[in-house]
Coordinates of C-alpha atoms and ligand atoms in Angstrom, one line a residue:
X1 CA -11.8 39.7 48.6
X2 CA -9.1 41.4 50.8
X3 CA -8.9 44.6 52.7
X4 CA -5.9 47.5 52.9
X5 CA -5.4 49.7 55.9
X6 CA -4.5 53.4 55.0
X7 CA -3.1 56.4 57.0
X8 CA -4.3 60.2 56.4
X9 CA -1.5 61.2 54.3
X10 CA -2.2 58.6 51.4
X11 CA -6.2 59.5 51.4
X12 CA -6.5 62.4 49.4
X13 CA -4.6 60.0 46.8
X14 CA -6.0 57.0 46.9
X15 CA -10.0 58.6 46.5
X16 CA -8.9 60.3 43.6
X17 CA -7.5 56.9 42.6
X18 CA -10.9 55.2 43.2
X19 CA -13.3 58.2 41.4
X20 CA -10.3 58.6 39.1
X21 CA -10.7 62.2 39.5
X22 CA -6.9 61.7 39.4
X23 CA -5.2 61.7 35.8
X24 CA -4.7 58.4 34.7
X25 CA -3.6 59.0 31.4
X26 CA -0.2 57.7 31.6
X27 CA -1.2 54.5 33.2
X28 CA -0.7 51.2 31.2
X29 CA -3.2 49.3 33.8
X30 CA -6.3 51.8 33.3
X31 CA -8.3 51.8 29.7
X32 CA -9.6 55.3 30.2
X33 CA -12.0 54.5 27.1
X34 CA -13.4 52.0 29.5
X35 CA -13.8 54.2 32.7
X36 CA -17.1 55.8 31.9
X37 CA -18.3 52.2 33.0
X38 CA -17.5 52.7 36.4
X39 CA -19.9 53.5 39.3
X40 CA -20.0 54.5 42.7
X41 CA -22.4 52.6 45.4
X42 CA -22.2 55.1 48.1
X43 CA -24.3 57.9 46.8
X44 CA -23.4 61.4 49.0
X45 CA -24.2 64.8 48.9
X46 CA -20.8 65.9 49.3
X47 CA -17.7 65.3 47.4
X48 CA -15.7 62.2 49.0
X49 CA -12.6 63.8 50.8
X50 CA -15.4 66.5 52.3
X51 CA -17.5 63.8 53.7
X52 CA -14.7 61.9 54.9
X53 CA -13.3 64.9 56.7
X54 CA -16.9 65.3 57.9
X55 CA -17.4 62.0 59.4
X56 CA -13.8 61.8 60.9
X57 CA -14.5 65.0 62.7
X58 CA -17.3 63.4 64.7
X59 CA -15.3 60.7 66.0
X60 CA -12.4 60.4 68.3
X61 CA -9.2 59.8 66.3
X62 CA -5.1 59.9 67.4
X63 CA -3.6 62.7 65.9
X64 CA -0.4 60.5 65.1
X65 CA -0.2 60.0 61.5
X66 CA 0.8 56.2 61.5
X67 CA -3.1 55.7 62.6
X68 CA -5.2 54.2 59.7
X69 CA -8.3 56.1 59.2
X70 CA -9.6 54.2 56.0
X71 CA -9.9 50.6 55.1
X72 CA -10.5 49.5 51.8
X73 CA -12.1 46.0 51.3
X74 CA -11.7 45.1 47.4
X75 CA -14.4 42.7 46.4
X76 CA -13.8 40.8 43.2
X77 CA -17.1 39.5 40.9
X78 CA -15.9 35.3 40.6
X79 CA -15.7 35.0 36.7
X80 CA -18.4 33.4 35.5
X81 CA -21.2 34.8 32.7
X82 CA -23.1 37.3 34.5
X83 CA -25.4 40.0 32.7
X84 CA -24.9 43.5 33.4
X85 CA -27.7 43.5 35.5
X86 CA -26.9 40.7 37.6
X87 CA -23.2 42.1 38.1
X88 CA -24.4 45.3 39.1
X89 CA -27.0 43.3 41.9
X90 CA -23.2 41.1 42.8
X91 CA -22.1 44.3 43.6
X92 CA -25.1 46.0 45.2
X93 CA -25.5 43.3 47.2
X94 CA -22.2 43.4 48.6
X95 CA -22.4 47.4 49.3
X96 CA -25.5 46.2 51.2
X97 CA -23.6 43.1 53.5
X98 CA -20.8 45.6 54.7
X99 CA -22.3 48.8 54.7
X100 CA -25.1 47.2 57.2
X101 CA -21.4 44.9 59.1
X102 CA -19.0 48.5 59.1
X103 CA -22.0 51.0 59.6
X104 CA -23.6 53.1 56.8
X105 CA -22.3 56.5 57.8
X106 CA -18.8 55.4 58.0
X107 CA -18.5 54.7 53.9
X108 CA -16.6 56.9 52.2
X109 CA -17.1 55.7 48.7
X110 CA -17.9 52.5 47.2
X111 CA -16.6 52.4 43.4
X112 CA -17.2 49.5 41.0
X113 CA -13.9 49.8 38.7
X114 CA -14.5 48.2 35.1
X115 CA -11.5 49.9 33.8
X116 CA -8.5 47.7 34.8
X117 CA -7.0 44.6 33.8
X118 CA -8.7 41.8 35.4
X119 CA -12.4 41.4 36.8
X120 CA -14.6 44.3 37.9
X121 CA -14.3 44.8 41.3
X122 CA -15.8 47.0 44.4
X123 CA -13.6 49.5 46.4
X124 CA -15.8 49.3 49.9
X125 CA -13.8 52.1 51.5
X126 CA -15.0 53.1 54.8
X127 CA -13.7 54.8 58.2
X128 CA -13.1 52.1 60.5
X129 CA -15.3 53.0 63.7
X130 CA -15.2 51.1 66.4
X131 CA -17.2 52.0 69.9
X132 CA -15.0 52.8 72.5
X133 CA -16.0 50.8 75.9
X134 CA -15.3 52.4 78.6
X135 CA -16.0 56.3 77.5
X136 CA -18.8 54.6 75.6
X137 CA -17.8 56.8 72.5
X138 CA -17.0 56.5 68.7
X139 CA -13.2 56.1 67.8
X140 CA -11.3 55.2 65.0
X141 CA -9.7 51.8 65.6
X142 CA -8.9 49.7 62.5
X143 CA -7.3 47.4 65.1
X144 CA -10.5 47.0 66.6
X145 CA -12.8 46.7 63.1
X146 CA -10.2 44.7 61.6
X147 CA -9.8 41.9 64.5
X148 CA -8.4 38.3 63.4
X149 CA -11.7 37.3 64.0
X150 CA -13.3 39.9 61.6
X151 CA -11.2 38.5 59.1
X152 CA -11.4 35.0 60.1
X153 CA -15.4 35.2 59.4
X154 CA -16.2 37.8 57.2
X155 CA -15.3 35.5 53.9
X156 CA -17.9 33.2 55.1
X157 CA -20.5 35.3 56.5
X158 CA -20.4 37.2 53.0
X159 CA -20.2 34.3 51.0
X160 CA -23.9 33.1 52.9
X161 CA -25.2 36.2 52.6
X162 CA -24.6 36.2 49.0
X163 CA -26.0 32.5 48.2
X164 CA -29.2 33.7 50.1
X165 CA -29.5 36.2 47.8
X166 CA -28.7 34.5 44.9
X167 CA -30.1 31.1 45.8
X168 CA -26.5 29.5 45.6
X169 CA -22.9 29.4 46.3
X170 CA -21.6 32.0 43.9
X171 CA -18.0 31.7 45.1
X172 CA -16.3 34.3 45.9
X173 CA -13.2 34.6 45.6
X174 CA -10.5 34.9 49.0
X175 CA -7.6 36.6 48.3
X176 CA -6.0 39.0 46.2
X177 CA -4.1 36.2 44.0
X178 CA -7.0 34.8 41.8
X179 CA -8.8 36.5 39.2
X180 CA -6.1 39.6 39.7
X181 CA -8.9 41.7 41.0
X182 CA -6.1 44.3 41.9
X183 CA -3.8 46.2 39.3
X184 CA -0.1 46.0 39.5
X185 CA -0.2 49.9 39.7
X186 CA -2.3 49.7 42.3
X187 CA 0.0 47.2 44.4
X188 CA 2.4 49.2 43.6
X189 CA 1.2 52.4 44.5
X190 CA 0.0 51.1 47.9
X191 CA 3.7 50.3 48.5
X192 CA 5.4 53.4 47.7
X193 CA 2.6 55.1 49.5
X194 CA 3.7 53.2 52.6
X195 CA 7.1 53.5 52.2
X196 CA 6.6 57.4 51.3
X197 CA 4.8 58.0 54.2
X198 CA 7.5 56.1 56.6
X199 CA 10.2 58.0 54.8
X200 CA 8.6 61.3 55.4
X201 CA 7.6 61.0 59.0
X202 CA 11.1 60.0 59.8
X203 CA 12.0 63.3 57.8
X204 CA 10.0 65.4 59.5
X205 CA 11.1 63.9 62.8
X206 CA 14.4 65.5 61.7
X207 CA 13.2 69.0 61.4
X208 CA 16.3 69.8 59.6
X209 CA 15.6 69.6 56.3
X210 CA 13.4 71.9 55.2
X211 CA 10.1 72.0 53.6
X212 CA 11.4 72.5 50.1
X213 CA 13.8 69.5 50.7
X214 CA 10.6 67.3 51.4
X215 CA 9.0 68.6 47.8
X216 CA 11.9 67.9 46.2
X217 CA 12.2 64.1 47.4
X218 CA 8.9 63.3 46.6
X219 CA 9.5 64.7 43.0
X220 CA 12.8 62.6 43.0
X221 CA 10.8 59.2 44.3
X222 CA 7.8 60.2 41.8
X223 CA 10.1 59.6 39.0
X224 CA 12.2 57.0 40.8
X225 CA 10.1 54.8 42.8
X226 CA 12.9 52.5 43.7
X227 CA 14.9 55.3 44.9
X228 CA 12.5 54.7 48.1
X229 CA 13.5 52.6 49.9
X230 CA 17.4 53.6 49.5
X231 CA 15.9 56.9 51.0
X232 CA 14.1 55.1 53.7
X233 CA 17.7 52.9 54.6
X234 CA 19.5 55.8 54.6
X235 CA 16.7 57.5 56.9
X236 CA 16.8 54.4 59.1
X237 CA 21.1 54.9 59.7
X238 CA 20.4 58.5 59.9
X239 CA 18.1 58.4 63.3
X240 CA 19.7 55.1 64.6
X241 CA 17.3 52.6 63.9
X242 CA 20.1 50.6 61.9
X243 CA 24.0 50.6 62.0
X244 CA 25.8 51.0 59.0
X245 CA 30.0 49.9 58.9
X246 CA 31.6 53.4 59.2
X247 CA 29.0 54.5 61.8
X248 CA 29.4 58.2 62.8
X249 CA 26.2 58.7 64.6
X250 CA 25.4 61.3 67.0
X251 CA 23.1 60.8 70.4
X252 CA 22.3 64.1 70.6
X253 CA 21.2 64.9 67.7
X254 CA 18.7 62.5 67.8
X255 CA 17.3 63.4 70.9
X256 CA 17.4 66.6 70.2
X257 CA 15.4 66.2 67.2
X258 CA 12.6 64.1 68.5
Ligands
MN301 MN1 -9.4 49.2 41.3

């Protein structure tokens, strides 16, 4: 098991991703023959994204777009010969251990994917709350969810909750390395969704390229994924964060911009 910290920008994605509302067709990693098998835990009223929006409307969140307002902890089934039934009561039970550690109300959806390469696995994906102290409110803090500690203990604490339920050590798995419980797509989509949403904040910060210019870079990186982090170099020289050899750099501007 392992978790991934996302920002707004990459959540309408990356639920689309999970319910695979998105169109998948074209990827090699997903065997769309095979995604009928795949279930969601969390059972909602509303549609993902609406609950989500819900939920992070009733706690106190930074506007600033580098927060991370969802956390994703992918839990992997060890590989061993379990029955349908048994796999699916893996998998409840693990809904059950960290929708009762991160708060019920805080889960945005919890799909079991079936579909890709490697073991089924669970997509807990969940607002990260945390209680603020002092003004004795709810806030987003994946800092404060997420501690070292947190994920220090949370292997073991889940792996004892799980041989109490199953009456003994079922092993599970630490990691993302073994078992591949992740695709490559995935991986890879998380990076250029990273990357993308560095490169475009620094864009933005520049308010001089225009709104169409944005579109257009997006379609360029969609196609040329490796074109990103050229893009996010060049953006890097272009506000001053890094020197380049023939450095014609102007203060102002940058100051100006921000
Ligand atoms: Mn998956």
């Amino acid at each position: 098991m392992h978790v991934e910290k996302y920002t707004k920008s990459a959540v309408g994605h990356l639920l689309q991703h999970y319910n695979r509302a998105a169109n998948h067709t074209s990827n090699q990693d997903i065997r769309i023959d095979k995604t009928k098998f795949n279930y969601n835990l969390c059972k909602r009223e509303l549609p993902d994204f609406s609950y989500y929006k819900n939920r992070l409307a009733q706690v106190k969140c930074h506007k600033r777009a580098d927060v991370n307002v969802l956390c994703d902890w992918i839990i992997t089934i060890p590989k061993k010969a379990f029955t349908e039934e048994q796999e699916r009561h893996f998998f409840q039970s693990a809904y059950n251990f960290m929708a009762e550690r991160y708060g019920e109300k805080n889960v945005v959806s919890a799909w079991v994917h079936k579909d890709e390469a490697g073991q089924p696995h669970l997509h807990f994906c969940f607002i990260p709350v945390a209680i603020d102290k002092k003004k004795k409110i709810e806030k987003v803090s994946a800092k404060e969810v997420l501690t070292r500690r947190e994920l220090q203990t949370i292997h073991k604490d889940m792996a004892r909750y799980m041989e109490h339920i199953f009456g003994y050590d079922i092993g599970i798995l630490n990691g993302n390395t073994i078992g591949g419980n992740k695709s490559i797509t995935e991986l890879k989509l998380q990076d250029s969704q990273r990357e993308l949403t560095r490169t475009v904040s620094e864009i933005s910060s520049l308010k001089q390229i225009k709104h169409q210019s944005i579109s257009e870079l997006a379609n360029a990186i969609k196609q040329k994924p490796s074109l990103i982090s050229d893009v996010s170099q060049a953006m890097k020289i272009a506000i001053g964060e890094q020197n380049e050899p023939t450095q014609h750099f102007n203060h102002e501007e940058r100051f100006r911009s921000r």
